[in-house]
Amino acid sequence: MTVPSDPRADMLGAIPKLRAFAISLCGRTARADDLVQETLLRAWANIDSFEPGSNLVAWLYTILRNEFYSEFRKLKREVADPDGEHAARLTSHATQEGHMEFLDFRAALRKLAPGHREALILVGASGLSYEEAAQVCGCAVGTMKSRVNRARARLAALLSDTAAADAATEPVLEVMSDVV
């Protein structure tokens, strides 16, 4: 009666054969050693899929060959870029800053007096002329121009990081918004 062999122990005996096969495929000893190591790792991880009684060396050769060709296909798609010039052209800029600026703009827009916000949105965002916006709001064209001008100035002040300017101009602008 023959004792069934342990596939894990038989893998160690197959290393010289795998190394020779790997060298014949890639031609470089260091690369061949890496290929054998990757083959053994994959075989060890999938040892449960090996059918006892079948040819272990053939199974290992198949894994090694598939690994070699997979890496070969992968390397064919890669672009040589030793200086990093190609990669530098492919970088994408972070979008967080733009998003944060948008949130700051939206918060500043909400701080405008309702009449100023309405005027700025009608003329600036919606593209209405001063005359059309004045007609929508039921006010004079000069009043609309004044509101848009004050809204732009206030929005610029809110978006700048000058807290002193905000504190100094806020009461004046609120009083002016009540007048206009």
Tab-separated table of N, CA and C in Angstrom:
chain	number	residue	atom	x	y	z
A	1	MET	N	0.841	-1.172	0.000
A	1	MET	CA	0.000	0.000	0.000
A	1	MET	C	0.890	1.240	0.000
A	2	THR	N	0.601	2.138	-0.915
A	2	THR	CA	1.394	3.368	-1.009
A	2	THR	C	0.774	4.443	-0.146
A	3	VAL	N	1.635	5.205	0.478
A	3	VAL	CA	1.175	6.307	1.329
A	3	VAL	C	0.994	7.534	0.446
A	4	PRO	N	-0.174	8.166	0.486
A	4	PRO	CA	-0.370	9.361	-0.333
A	4	PRO	C	0.595	10.458	0.105
A	5	SER	N	1.174	11.107	-0.879
A	5	SER	CA	2.152	12.152	-0.565
A	5	SER	C	1.439	13.452	-0.212
A	6	ASP	N	2.168	14.292	0.514
A	6	ASP	CA	1.641	15.596	0.923
A	6	ASP	C	1.991	16.611	-0.163
A	7	PRO	N	1.009	17.231	-0.804
A	7	PRO	CA	1.307	18.178	-1.891
A	7	PRO	C	2.170	19.357	-1.430
A	8	ARG	N	2.014	19.754	-0.193
A	8	ARG	CA	2.803	20.885	0.298
A	8	ARG	C	4.294	20.530	0.369
A	9	ALA	N	4.589	19.333	0.789
A	9	ALA	CA	5.981	18.884	0.852
A	9	ALA	C	6.533	18.659	-0.556
A	10	ASP	N	5.681	18.183	-1.467
A	10	ASP	CA	6.112	17.942	-2.847
A	10	ASP	C	6.410	19.255	-3.576
A	11	MET	N	5.801	20.344	-3.128
A	11	MET	CA	6.074	21.649	-3.750
A	11	MET	C	7.535	22.035	-3.582
A	12	LEU	N	8.082	21.760	-2.411
A	12	LEU	CA	9.487	22.096	-2.161
A	12	LEU	C	10.413	21.355	-3.120
A	13	GLY	N	10.077	20.109	-3.407
A	13	GLY	CA	10.887	19.318	-4.331
A	13	GLY	C	10.780	19.804	-5.769
A	14	ALA	N	9.704	20.504	-6.088
A	14	ALA	CA	9.485	20.975	-7.461
A	14	ALA	C	10.156	22.315	-7.739
A	15	ILE	N	10.700	22.973	-6.721
A	15	ILE	CA	11.272	24.313	-6.904
A	15	ILE	C	12.368	24.348	-7.970
A	16	PRO	N	13.336	23.425	-7.985
A	16	PRO	CA	14.366	23.493	-9.046
A	16	PRO	C	13.774	23.391	-10.461
A	17	LYS	N	12.786	22.537	-10.644
A	17	LYS	CA	12.141	22.401	-11.962
A	17	LYS	C	11.397	23.682	-12.326
A	18	LEU	N	10.692	24.255	-11.333
A	18	LEU	CA	9.958	25.503	-11.589
A	18	LEU	C	10.928	26.632	-11.948
A	19	ARG	N	12.062	26.670	-11.239
A	19	ARG	CA	13.043	27.732	-11.490
A	19	ARG	C	13.616	27.611	-12.901
A	20	ALA	N	13.915	26.405	-13.307
A	20	ALA	CA	14.447	26.191	-14.660
A	20	ALA	C	13.418	26.604	-15.716
A	21	PHE	N	12.178	26.240	-15.486
A	21	PHE	CA	11.121	26.611	-16.429
A	21	PHE	C	10.941	28.127	-16.460
A	22	ALA	N	10.985	28.768	-15.316
A	22	ALA	CA	10.829	30.220	-15.248
A	22	ALA	C	11.972	30.933	-15.956
A	23	ILE	N	13.194	30.449	-15.788
A	23	ILE	CA	14.345	31.055	-16.475
A	23	ILE	C	14.185	30.906	-17.983
A	24	SER	N	13.668	29.763	-18.409
A	24	SER	CA	13.481	29.566	-19.858
A	24	SER	C	12.413	30.511	-20.419
A	25	LEU	N	11.446	30.887	-19.585
A	25	LEU	CA	10.408	31.802	-20.054
A	25	LEU	C	10.882	33.254	-20.099
A	26	CYS	N	11.508	33.691	-19.017
A	26	CYS	CA	11.819	35.123	-18.926
A	26	CYS	C	13.280	35.443	-19.166
A	27	GLY	N	14.203	34.479	-19.033
A	27	GLY	CA	15.595	34.701	-19.348
A	27	GLY	C	16.411	35.392	-18.275
A	28	ARG	N	15.802	35.854	-17.224
A	28	ARG	CA	16.543	36.545	-16.160
A	28	ARG	C	16.363	35.779	-14.863
A	29	THR	N	17.449	35.521	-14.172
A	29	THR	CA	17.409	34.724	-12.948
A	29	THR	C	16.612	35.406	-11.843
A	30	ALA	N	16.842	36.701	-11.638
A	30	ALA	CA	16.129	37.415	-10.574
A	30	ALA	C	14.631	37.426	-10.858
A	31	ARG	N	14.263	37.669	-12.101
A	31	ARG	CA	12.848	37.677	-12.477
A	31	ARG	C	12.258	36.279	-12.345
A	32	ALA	N	13.024	35.269	-12.695
A	32	ALA	CA	12.566	33.882	-12.589
A	32	ALA	C	12.308	33.509	-11.137
A	33	ASP	N	13.185	33.953	-10.247
A	33	ASP	CA	12.984	33.656	-8.825
A	33	ASP	C	11.697	34.306	-8.304
A	34	ASP	N	11.445	35.528	-8.733
A	34	ASP	CA	10.194	36.194	-8.340
A	34	ASP	C	8.990	35.443	-8.877
A	35	LEU	N	9.095	34.965	-10.092
A	35	LEU	CA	8.004	34.218	-10.721
A	35	LEU	C	7.734	32.906	-9.991
A	36	VAL	N	8.784	32.225	-9.600
A	36	VAL	CA	8.632	30.961	-8.845
A	36	VAL	C	7.985	31.262	-7.492
A	37	GLN	N	8.447	32.313	-6.848
A	37	GLN	CA	7.876	32.668	-5.546
A	37	GLN	C	6.385	32.986	-5.671
A	38	GLU	N	6.012	33.743	-6.673
A	38	GLU	CA	4.598	34.068	-6.886
A	38	GLU	C	3.795	32.803	-7.193
A	39	THR	N	4.399	31.904	-7.953
A	39	THR	CA	3.731	30.636	-8.277
A	39	THR	C	3.464	29.826	-7.011
A	40	LEU	N	4.471	29.733	-6.156
A	40	LEU	CA	4.312	28.959	-4.921
A	40	LEU	C	3.280	29.603	-3.989
A	41	LEU	N	3.271	30.927	-3.955
A	41	LEU	CA	2.260	31.607	-3.126
A	41	LEU	C	0.850	31.323	-3.624
A	42	ARG	N	0.675	31.398	-4.939
A	42	ARG	CA	-0.656	31.120	-5.510
A	42	ARG	C	-1.054	29.653	-5.309
A	43	ALA	N	-0.099	28.773	-5.496
A	43	ALA	CA	-0.386	27.349	-5.311
A	43	ALA	C	-0.742	27.063	-3.852
A	44	TRP	N	0.005	27.646	-2.939
A	44	TRP	CA	-0.252	27.442	-1.514
A	44	TRP	C	-1.641	27.969	-1.139
A	45	ALA	N	-1.992	29.124	-1.673
A	45	ALA	CA	-3.287	29.716	-1.363
A	45	ALA	C	-4.443	28.907	-1.954
A	46	ASN	N	-4.176	28.195	-3.068
A	46	ASN	CA	-5.233	27.436	-3.736
A	46	ASN	C	-4.990	25.930	-3.682
A	47	ILE	N	-4.292	25.493	-2.662
A	47	ILE	CA	-3.949	24.067	-2.549
A	47	ILE	C	-5.193	23.184	-2.484
A	48	ASP	N	-6.291	23.736	-2.003
A	48	ASP	CA	-7.530	22.957	-1.921
A	48	ASP	C	-8.086	22.620	-3.306
A	49	SER	N	-7.699	23.386	-4.321
A	49	SER	CA	-8.197	23.098	-5.665
A	49	SER	C	-7.346	22.045	-6.379
A	50	PHE	N	-6.202	21.679	-5.791
A	50	PHE	CA	-5.374	20.618	-6.378
A	50	PHE	C	-6.024	19.266	-6.107
A	51	GLU	N	-6.144	18.466	-7.154
A	51	GLU	CA	-6.752	17.149	-7.023
A	51	GLU	C	-5.678	16.123	-6.680
A	52	PRO	N	-5.769	15.504	-5.504
A	52	PRO	CA	-4.777	14.481	-5.124
A	52	PRO	C	-4.737	13.366	-6.174
A	53	GLY	N	-3.546	12.920	-6.464
A	53	GLY	CA	-3.374	11.863	-7.462
A	53	GLY	C	-3.025	12.423	-8.832
A	54	SER	N	-3.242	13.694	-9.058
A	54	SER	CA	-2.869	14.278	-10.348
A	54	SER	C	-1.434	14.780	-10.280
A	55	ASN	N	-0.912	15.243	-11.376
A	55	ASN	CA	0.481	15.645	-11.488
A	55	ASN	C	0.684	17.031	-10.878
A	56	LEU	N	1.331	17.095	-9.726
A	56	LEU	CA	1.557	18.356	-9.016
A	56	LEU	C	2.469	19.288	-9.798
A	57	VAL	N	3.535	18.729	-10.379
A	57	VAL	CA	4.480	19.573	-11.121
A	57	VAL	C	3.787	20.209	-12.325
A	58	ALA	N	2.955	19.458	-13.016
A	58	ALA	CA	2.219	20.016	-14.153
A	58	ALA	C	1.276	21.132	-13.687
A	59	TRP	N	0.646	20.934	-12.544
A	59	TRP	CA	-0.248	21.958	-11.980
A	59	TRP	C	0.549	23.219	-11.663
A	60	LEU	N	1.748	23.054	-11.061
A	60	LEU	CA	2.599	24.196	-10.735
A	60	LEU	C	3.110	24.891	-11.999
A	61	TYR	N	3.468	24.095	-13.021
A	61	TYR	CA	3.890	24.686	-14.290
A	61	TYR	C	2.783	25.547	-14.895
A	62	THR	N	1.563	25.055	-14.812
A	62	THR	CA	0.428	25.798	-15.348
A	62	THR	C	0.246	27.130	-14.623
A	63	ILE	N	0.356	27.086	-13.308
A	63	ILE	CA	0.239	28.322	-12.524
A	63	ILE	C	1.362	29.288	-12.906
A	64	LEU	N	2.593	28.787	-13.015
A	64	LEU	CA	3.735	29.623	-13.354
A	64	LEU	C	3.566	30.240	-14.747
A	65	ARG	N	3.177	29.416	-15.695
A	65	ARG	CA	2.980	29.894	-17.068
A	65	ARG	C	1.896	30.963	-17.119
A	66	ASN	N	0.765	30.723	-16.456
A	66	ASN	CA	-0.330	31.705	-16.447
A	66	ASN	C	0.107	33.012	-15.781
A	67	GLU	N	0.872	32.902	-14.721
A	67	GLU	CA	1.378	34.098	-14.034
A	67	GLU	C	2.320	34.877	-14.947
A	68	PHE	N	3.201	34.173	-15.653
A	68	PHE	CA	4.142	34.837	-16.554
A	68	PHE	C	3.394	35.597	-17.645
A	69	TYR	N	2.428	34.950	-18.282
A	69	TYR	CA	1.714	35.607	-19.381
A	69	TYR	C	0.787	36.722	-18.881
A	70	SER	N	0.250	36.575	-17.710
A	70	SER	CA	-0.562	37.656	-17.144
A	70	SER	C	0.286	38.895	-16.907
A	71	GLU	N	1.468	38.698	-16.344
A	71	GLU	CA	2.365	39.829	-16.116
A	71	GLU	C	2.876	40.397	-17.437
A	72	PHE	N	3.120	39.531	-18.417
A	72	PHE	CA	3.580	39.981	-19.726
A	72	PHE	C	2.523	40.877	-20.380
A	73	ARG	N	1.262	40.469	-20.321
A	73	ARG	CA	0.176	41.287	-20.883
A	73	ARG	C	0.055	42.611	-20.137
A	74	LYS	N	0.214	42.558	-18.833
A	74	LYS	CA	0.137	43.768	-18.016
A	74	LYS	C	1.265	44.732	-18.372
A	75	LEU	N	2.472	44.210	-18.532
A	75	LEU	CA	3.621	45.053	-18.871
A	75	LEU	C	3.493	45.665	-20.261
A	76	LYS	N	2.839	44.963	-21.178
A	76	LYS	CA	2.640	45.514	-22.523
A	76	LYS	C	1.764	46.762	-22.480
A	77	ARG	N	0.832	46.841	-21.533
A	77	ARG	CA	-0.075	47.989	-21.430
A	77	ARG	C	0.533	49.144	-20.649
A	78	GLU	N	1.598	48.875	-19.895
A	78	GLU	CA	2.212	49.921	-19.092
A	78	GLU	C	3.097	50.810	-19.958
A	79	VAL	N	3.176	52.071	-19.561
A	79	VAL	CA	3.993	53.046	-20.271
A	79	VAL	C	5.247	53.297	-19.454
A	80	ALA	N	6.392	53.218	-20.109
A	80	ALA	CA	7.655	53.504	-19.412
A	80	ALA	C	7.701	55.009	-19.127
A	81	ASP	N	7.911	55.348	-17.878
A	81	ASP	CA	7.931	56.753	-17.461
A	81	ASP	C	8.947	56.936	-16.344
A	82	PRO	N	10.236	56.781	-16.659
A	82	PRO	CA	11.233	56.836	-15.588
A	82	PRO	C	11.339	58.197	-14.906
A	83	ASP	N	11.091	59.268	-15.647
A	83	ASP	CA	11.204	60.610	-15.063
A	83	ASP	C	9.901	61.104	-14.463
A	84	GLY	N	8.820	60.401	-14.678
A	84	GLY	CA	7.529	60.802	-14.128
A	84	GLY	C	6.844	61.904	-14.913
A	85	GLU	N	7.332	62.204	-16.119
A	85	GLU	CA	6.738	63.283	-16.911
A	85	GLU	C	5.325	62.931	-17.369
A	86	HIS	N	5.149	61.711	-17.822
A	86	HIS	CA	3.815	61.300	-18.281
A	86	HIS	C	2.815	61.290	-17.127
A	87	ALA	N	3.233	60.777	-16.009
A	87	ALA	CA	2.352	60.726	-14.841
A	87	ALA	C	1.998	62.125	-14.363
A	88	ALA	N	2.931	63.059	-14.466
A	88	ALA	CA	2.657	64.433	-14.034
A	88	ALA	C	1.575	65.074	-14.890
A	89	ARG	N	1.514	64.704	-16.165
A	89	ARG	CA	0.472	65.267	-17.038
A	89	ARG	C	-0.892	64.650	-16.742
A	90	LEU	N	-0.909	63.474	-16.137
A	90	LEU	CA	-2.170	62.774	-15.888
A	90	LEU	C	-2.783	63.088	-14.529
A	91	THR	N	-2.112	63.877	-13.727
A	91	THR	CA	-2.632	64.141	-12.389
A	91	THR	C	-3.908	64.960	-12.475
A	92	SER	N	-4.787	64.705	-11.570
A	92	SER	CA	-6.008	65.494	-11.475
A	92	SER	C	-5.956	66.297	-10.188
A	93	HIS	N	-6.418	67.486	-10.278
A	93	HIS	CA	-6.383	68.368	-9.122
A	93	HIS	C	-7.514	68.018	-8.161
A	94	ALA	N	-7.254	68.218	-6.918
A	94	ALA	CA	-8.239	67.900	-5.890
A	94	ALA	C	-9.473	68.785	-6.065
A	95	THR	N	-10.625	68.185	-5.868
A	95	THR	CA	-11.869	68.937	-6.025
A	95	THR	C	-12.380	69.477	-4.698
A	96	GLN	N	-11.741	69.105	-3.609
A	96	GLN	CA	-12.234	69.535	-2.310
A	96	GLN	C	-12.188	71.050	-2.172
A	97	GLU	N	-11.116	71.667	-2.673
A	97	GLU	CA	-10.986	73.110	-2.519
A	97	GLU	C	-12.107	73.837	-3.248
A	98	GLY	N	-12.398	73.415	-4.464
A	98	GLY	CA	-13.481	74.030	-5.220
A	98	GLY	C	-14.823	73.843	-4.524
A	99	HIS	N	-15.027	72.678	-3.958
A	99	HIS	CA	-16.278	72.410	-3.250
A	99	HIS	C	-16.394	73.293	-2.006
A	100	MET	N	-15.282	73.435	-1.294
A	100	MET	CA	-15.303	74.277	-0.093
A	100	MET	C	-15.539	75.741	-0.459
A	101	GLU	N	-14.940	76.195	-1.565
A	101	GLU	CA	-15.181	77.563	-2.012
A	101	GLU	C	-16.649	77.750	-2.376
A	102	PHE	N	-17.244	76.744	-3.007
A	102	PHE	CA	-18.662	76.836	-3.339
A	102	PHE	C	-19.515	76.925	-2.073
A	103	LEU	N	-19.173	76.130	-1.063
A	103	LEU	CA	-19.924	76.194	0.193
A	103	LEU	C	-19.778	77.563	0.850
A	104	ASP	N	-18.571	78.144	0.796
A	104	ASP	CA	-18.359	79.494	1.333
A	104	ASP	C	-19.190	80.508	0.565
A	105	PHE	N	-19.216	80.373	-0.765
A	105	PHE	CA	-20.007	81.291	-1.596
A	105	PHE	C	-21.489	81.186	-1.256
A	106	ARG	N	-21.961	79.970	-1.124
A	106	ARG	CA	-23.388	79.772	-0.816
A	106	ARG	C	-23.743	80.355	0.545
A	107	ALA	N	-22.858	80.168	1.524
A	107	ALA	CA	-23.101	80.738	2.860
A	107	ALA	C	-23.077	82.253	2.803
A	108	ALA	N	-22.144	82.821	2.055
A	108	ALA	CA	-22.080	84.277	1.926
A	108	ALA	C	-23.307	84.811	1.202
A	109	LEU	N	-23.779	84.104	0.200
A	109	LEU	CA	-24.972	84.525	-0.542
A	109	LEU	C	-26.194	84.549	0.373
A	110	ARG	N	-26.274	83.580	1.286
A	110	ARG	CA	-27.400	83.547	2.231
A	110	ARG	C	-27.357	84.708	3.215
A	111	LYS	N	-26.173	85.278	3.442
A	111	LYS	CA	-26.048	86.392	4.379
A	111	LYS	C	-26.468	87.720	3.773
A	112	LEU	N	-26.627	87.774	2.468
A	112	LEU	CA	-27.059	89.020	1.834
A	112	LEU	C	-28.508	89.313	2.197
A	113	ALA	N	-28.847	90.586	2.203
A	113	ALA	CA	-30.246	90.980	2.420
A	113	ALA	C	-31.091	90.375	1.302
A	114	PRO	N	-32.327	89.990	1.600
A	114	PRO	CA	-33.151	89.313	0.579
A	114	PRO	C	-33.278	90.091	-0.733
A	115	GLY	N	-33.434	91.409	-0.660
A	115	GLY	CA	-33.550	92.215	-1.880
A	115	GLY	C	-32.270	92.212	-2.691
A	116	HIS	N	-31.133	92.256	-1.997
A	116	HIS	CA	-29.852	92.230	-2.685
A	116	HIS	C	-29.586	90.861	-3.297
A	117	ARG	N	-29.894	89.817	-2.541
A	117	ARG	CA	-29.703	88.455	-3.041
A	117	ARG	C	-30.557	88.232	-4.287
A	118	GLU	N	-31.809	88.672	-4.223
A	118	GLU	CA	-32.723	88.524	-5.353
A	118	GLU	C	-32.191	89.267	-6.575
A	119	ALA	N	-31.729	90.491	-6.380
A	119	ALA	CA	-31.213	91.292	-7.491
A	119	ALA	C	-29.980	90.634	-8.103
A	120	LEU	N	-29.088	90.172	-7.259
A	120	LEU	CA	-27.860	89.556	-7.746
A	120	LEU	C	-28.153	88.261	-8.505
A	121	ILE	N	-29.083	87.477	-8.033
A	121	ILE	CA	-29.428	86.221	-8.707
A	121	ILE	C	-30.111	86.502	-10.039
A	122	LEU	N	-31.014	87.482	-10.065
A	122	LEU	CA	-31.713	87.793	-11.309
A	122	LEU	C	-30.758	88.311	-12.380
A	123	VAL	N	-29.864	89.219	-12.000
A	123	VAL	CA	-28.966	89.825	-12.984
A	123	VAL	C	-27.721	88.967	-13.210
A	124	GLY	N	-27.104	88.507	-12.123
A	124	GLY	CA	-25.842	87.772	-12.253
A	124	GLY	C	-26.009	86.335	-12.694
A	125	ALA	N	-26.901	85.613	-12.064
A	125	ALA	CA	-27.028	84.178	-12.343
A	125	ALA	C	-28.031	83.884	-13.454
A	126	SER	N	-29.153	84.587	-13.446
A	126	SER	CA	-30.196	84.301	-14.434
A	126	SER	C	-29.958	85.011	-15.755
A	127	GLY	N	-29.115	86.032	-15.753
A	127	GLY	CA	-28.776	86.722	-17.001
A	127	GLY	C	-29.803	87.737	-17.459
A	128	LEU	N	-30.691	88.161	-16.568
A	128	LEU	CA	-31.669	89.189	-16.955
A	128	LEU	C	-30.971	90.539	-17.028
A	129	SER	N	-31.489	91.401	-17.873
A	129	SER	CA	-30.959	92.758	-17.913
A	129	SER	C	-31.460	93.497	-16.679
A	130	TYR	N	-30.853	94.659	-16.407
A	130	TYR	CA	-31.303	95.459	-15.263
A	130	TYR	C	-32.775	95.833	-15.431
A	131	GLU	N	-33.169	96.140	-16.651
A	131	GLU	CA	-34.560	96.533	-16.915
A	131	GLU	C	-35.516	95.378	-16.636
A	132	GLU	N	-35.150	94.195	-17.102
A	132	GLU	CA	-36.009	93.023	-16.884
A	132	GLU	C	-36.089	92.674	-15.401
A	133	ALA	N	-34.952	92.730	-14.717
A	133	ALA	CA	-34.929	92.427	-13.289
A	133	ALA	C	-35.739	93.454	-12.508
A	134	ALA	N	-35.640	94.732	-12.897
A	134	ALA	CA	-36.421	95.786	-12.230
A	134	ALA	C	-37.908	95.546	-12.434
A	135	GLN	N	-38.276	95.095	-13.610
A	135	GLN	CA	-39.685	94.810	-13.890
A	135	GLN	C	-40.178	93.628	-13.050
A	136	VAL	N	-39.347	92.594	-12.904
A	136	VAL	CA	-39.724	91.434	-12.085
A	136	VAL	C	-39.926	91.851	-10.632
A	137	CYS	N	-39.033	92.710	-10.140
A	137	CYS	CA	-39.092	93.123	-8.730
A	137	CYS	C	-40.032	94.301	-8.494
A	138	GLY	N	-40.504	94.907	-9.538
A	138	GLY	CA	-41.414	96.038	-9.381
A	138	GLY	C	-40.722	97.269	-8.816
A	139	CYS	N	-39.521	97.558	-9.286
A	139	CYS	CA	-38.792	98.736	-8.815
A	139	CYS	C	-38.170	99.453	-9.999
A	140	ALA	N	-37.577	100.594	-9.736
A	140	ALA	CA	-36.931	101.373	-10.789
A	140	ALA	C	-35.622	100.712	-11.211
A	141	VAL	N	-35.176	100.989	-12.457
A	141	VAL	CA	-33.945	100.414	-12.982
A	141	VAL	C	-32.754	100.877	-12.135
A	142	GLY	N	-32.746	102.130	-11.723
A	142	GLY	CA	-31.662	102.640	-10.886
A	142	GLY	C	-31.586	101.911	-9.554
A	143	THR	N	-32.738	101.603	-8.987
A	143	THR	CA	-32.774	100.851	-7.732
A	143	THR	C	-32.179	99.462	-7.934
A	144	MET	N	-32.501	98.831	-9.060
A	144	MET	CA	-31.970	97.493	-9.353
A	144	MET	C	-30.456	97.561	-9.511
A	145	LYS	N	-29.940	98.545	-10.211
A	145	LYS	CA	-28.495	98.697	-10.391
A	145	LYS	C	-27.814	98.899	-9.044
A	146	SER	N	-28.438	99.689	-8.189
A	146	SER	CA	-27.888	99.951	-6.864
A	146	SER	C	-27.857	98.667	-6.029
A	147	ARG	N	-28.943	97.914	-6.056
A	147	ARG	CA	-28.997	96.662	-5.289
A	147	ARG	C	-27.936	95.666	-5.757
A	148	VAL	N	-27.788	95.530	-7.071
A	148	VAL	CA	-26.796	94.599	-7.615
A	148	VAL	C	-25.393	95.045	-7.220
A	149	ASN	N	-25.119	96.351	-7.326
A	149	ASN	CA	-23.804	96.867	-6.964
A	149	ASN	C	-23.507	96.618	-5.486
A	150	ARG	N	-24.459	96.899	-4.627
A	150	ARG	CA	-24.269	96.685	-3.194
A	150	ARG	C	-24.147	95.197	-2.866
A	151	ALA	N	-24.920	94.383	-3.557
A	151	ALA	CA	-24.851	92.929	-3.320
A	151	ALA	C	-23.485	92.380	-3.724
A	152	ARG	N	-22.968	92.848	-4.844
A	152	ARG	CA	-21.639	92.392	-5.283
A	152	ARG	C	-20.567	92.824	-4.291
A	153	ALA	N	-20.639	94.073	-3.837
A	153	ALA	CA	-19.645	94.576	-2.885
A	153	ALA	C	-19.716	93.808	-1.575
A	154	ARG	N	-20.917	93.554	-1.102
A	154	ARG	CA	-21.088	92.829	0.157
A	154	ARG	C	-20.620	91.387	0.026
A	155	LEU	N	-20.947	90.775	-1.098
A	155	LEU	CA	-20.528	89.391	-1.344
A	155	LEU	C	-19.006	89.310	-1.401
A	156	ALA	N	-18.369	90.254	-2.059
A	156	ALA	CA	-16.907	90.277	-2.115
A	156	ALA	C	-16.319	90.440	-0.716
A	157	ALA	N	-16.932	91.299	0.083
A	157	ALA	CA	-16.448	91.506	1.453
A	157	ALA	C	-16.628	90.243	2.288
A	158	LEU	N	-17.741	89.575	2.113
A	158	LEU	CA	-17.983	88.344	2.866
A	158	LEU	C	-17.018	87.234	2.457
A	159	LEU	N	-16.683	87.184	1.193
A	159	LEU	CA	-15.803	86.124	0.711
A	159	LEU	C	-14.336	86.403	1.001
A	160	SER	N	-13.990	87.662	1.222
A	160	SER	CA	-12.610	87.958	1.595
A	160	SER	C	-12.446	87.628	3.073
A	161	ASP	N	-11.257	87.425	3.486
A	161	ASP	CA	-11.009	87.023	4.868
A	161	ASP	C	-10.781	88.222	5.777
A	162	THR	N	-11.409	89.329	5.489
A	162	THR	CA	-11.237	90.518	6.330
A	162	THR	C	-12.430	90.645	7.253
A	163	ALA	N	-12.290	90.115	8.418
A	163	ALA	CA	-13.380	90.155	9.397
A	163	ALA	C	-13.654	91.589	9.839
A	164	ALA	N	-12.623	92.413	9.876
A	164	ALA	CA	-12.807	93.807	10.294
A	164	ALA	C	-13.675	94.545	9.282
A	165	ALA	N	-13.452	94.290	8.001
A	165	ALA	CA	-14.263	94.939	6.970
A	165	ALA	C	-15.711	94.475	7.072
A	166	ASP	N	-15.893	93.206	7.380
A	166	ASP	CA	-17.255	92.684	7.550
A	166	ASP	C	-17.959	93.392	8.698
A	167	ALA	N	-17.294	93.494	9.816
A	167	ALA	CA	-17.911	94.104	10.994
A	167	ALA	C	-18.197	95.587	10.763
A	168	ALA	N	-17.317	96.269	10.049
A	168	ALA	CA	-17.488	97.710	9.840
A	168	ALA	C	-18.568	98.013	8.814
A	169	THR	N	-18.702	97.208	7.770
A	169	THR	CA	-19.646	97.523	6.698
A	169	THR	C	-21.014	96.901	6.904
A	170	GLU	N	-21.129	95.917	7.751
A	170	GLU	CA	-22.403	95.234	7.914
A	170	GLU	C	-23.529	96.151	8.363
A	171	PRO	N	-23.365	96.961	9.405
A	171	PRO	CA	-24.480	97.832	9.803
A	171	PRO	C	-24.832	98.848	8.726
A	172	VAL	N	-23.818	99.367	8.015
A	172	VAL	CA	-24.075	100.361	6.986
A	172	VAL	C	-24.877	99.735	5.858
A	173	LEU	N	-24.492	98.543	5.418
A	173	LEU	CA	-25.189	97.895	4.329
A	173	LEU	C	-26.619	97.508	4.714
A	174	GLU	N	-26.819	97.089	5.944
A	174	GLU	CA	-28.179	96.744	6.389
A	174	GLU	C	-29.075	97.971	6.406
A	175	VAL	N	-28.528	99.107	6.848
A	175	VAL	CA	-29.318	100.333	6.869
A	175	VAL	C	-29.615	100.741	5.431
A	176	MET	N	-28.624	100.629	4.541
A	176	MET	CA	-28.826	101.007	3.148
A	176	MET	C	-29.837	100.095	2.465
A	177	SER	N	-29.844	98.837	2.816
A	177	SER	CA	-30.782	97.925	2.191
A	177	SER	C	-32.210	98.247	2.590
A	178	ASP	N	-32.373	98.796	3.774
A	178	ASP	CA	-33.705	99.188	4.195
A	178	ASP	C	-34.170	100.416	3.426
A	179	VAL	N	-33.230	101.308	3.066
A	179	VAL	CA	-33.564	102.535	2.364
A	179	VAL	C	-33.922	102.232	0.920
A	180	VAL	N	-33.169	101.357	0.290
A	180	VAL	CA	-33.355	101.077	-1.135
A	180	VAL	C	-34.428	100.109	-1.316
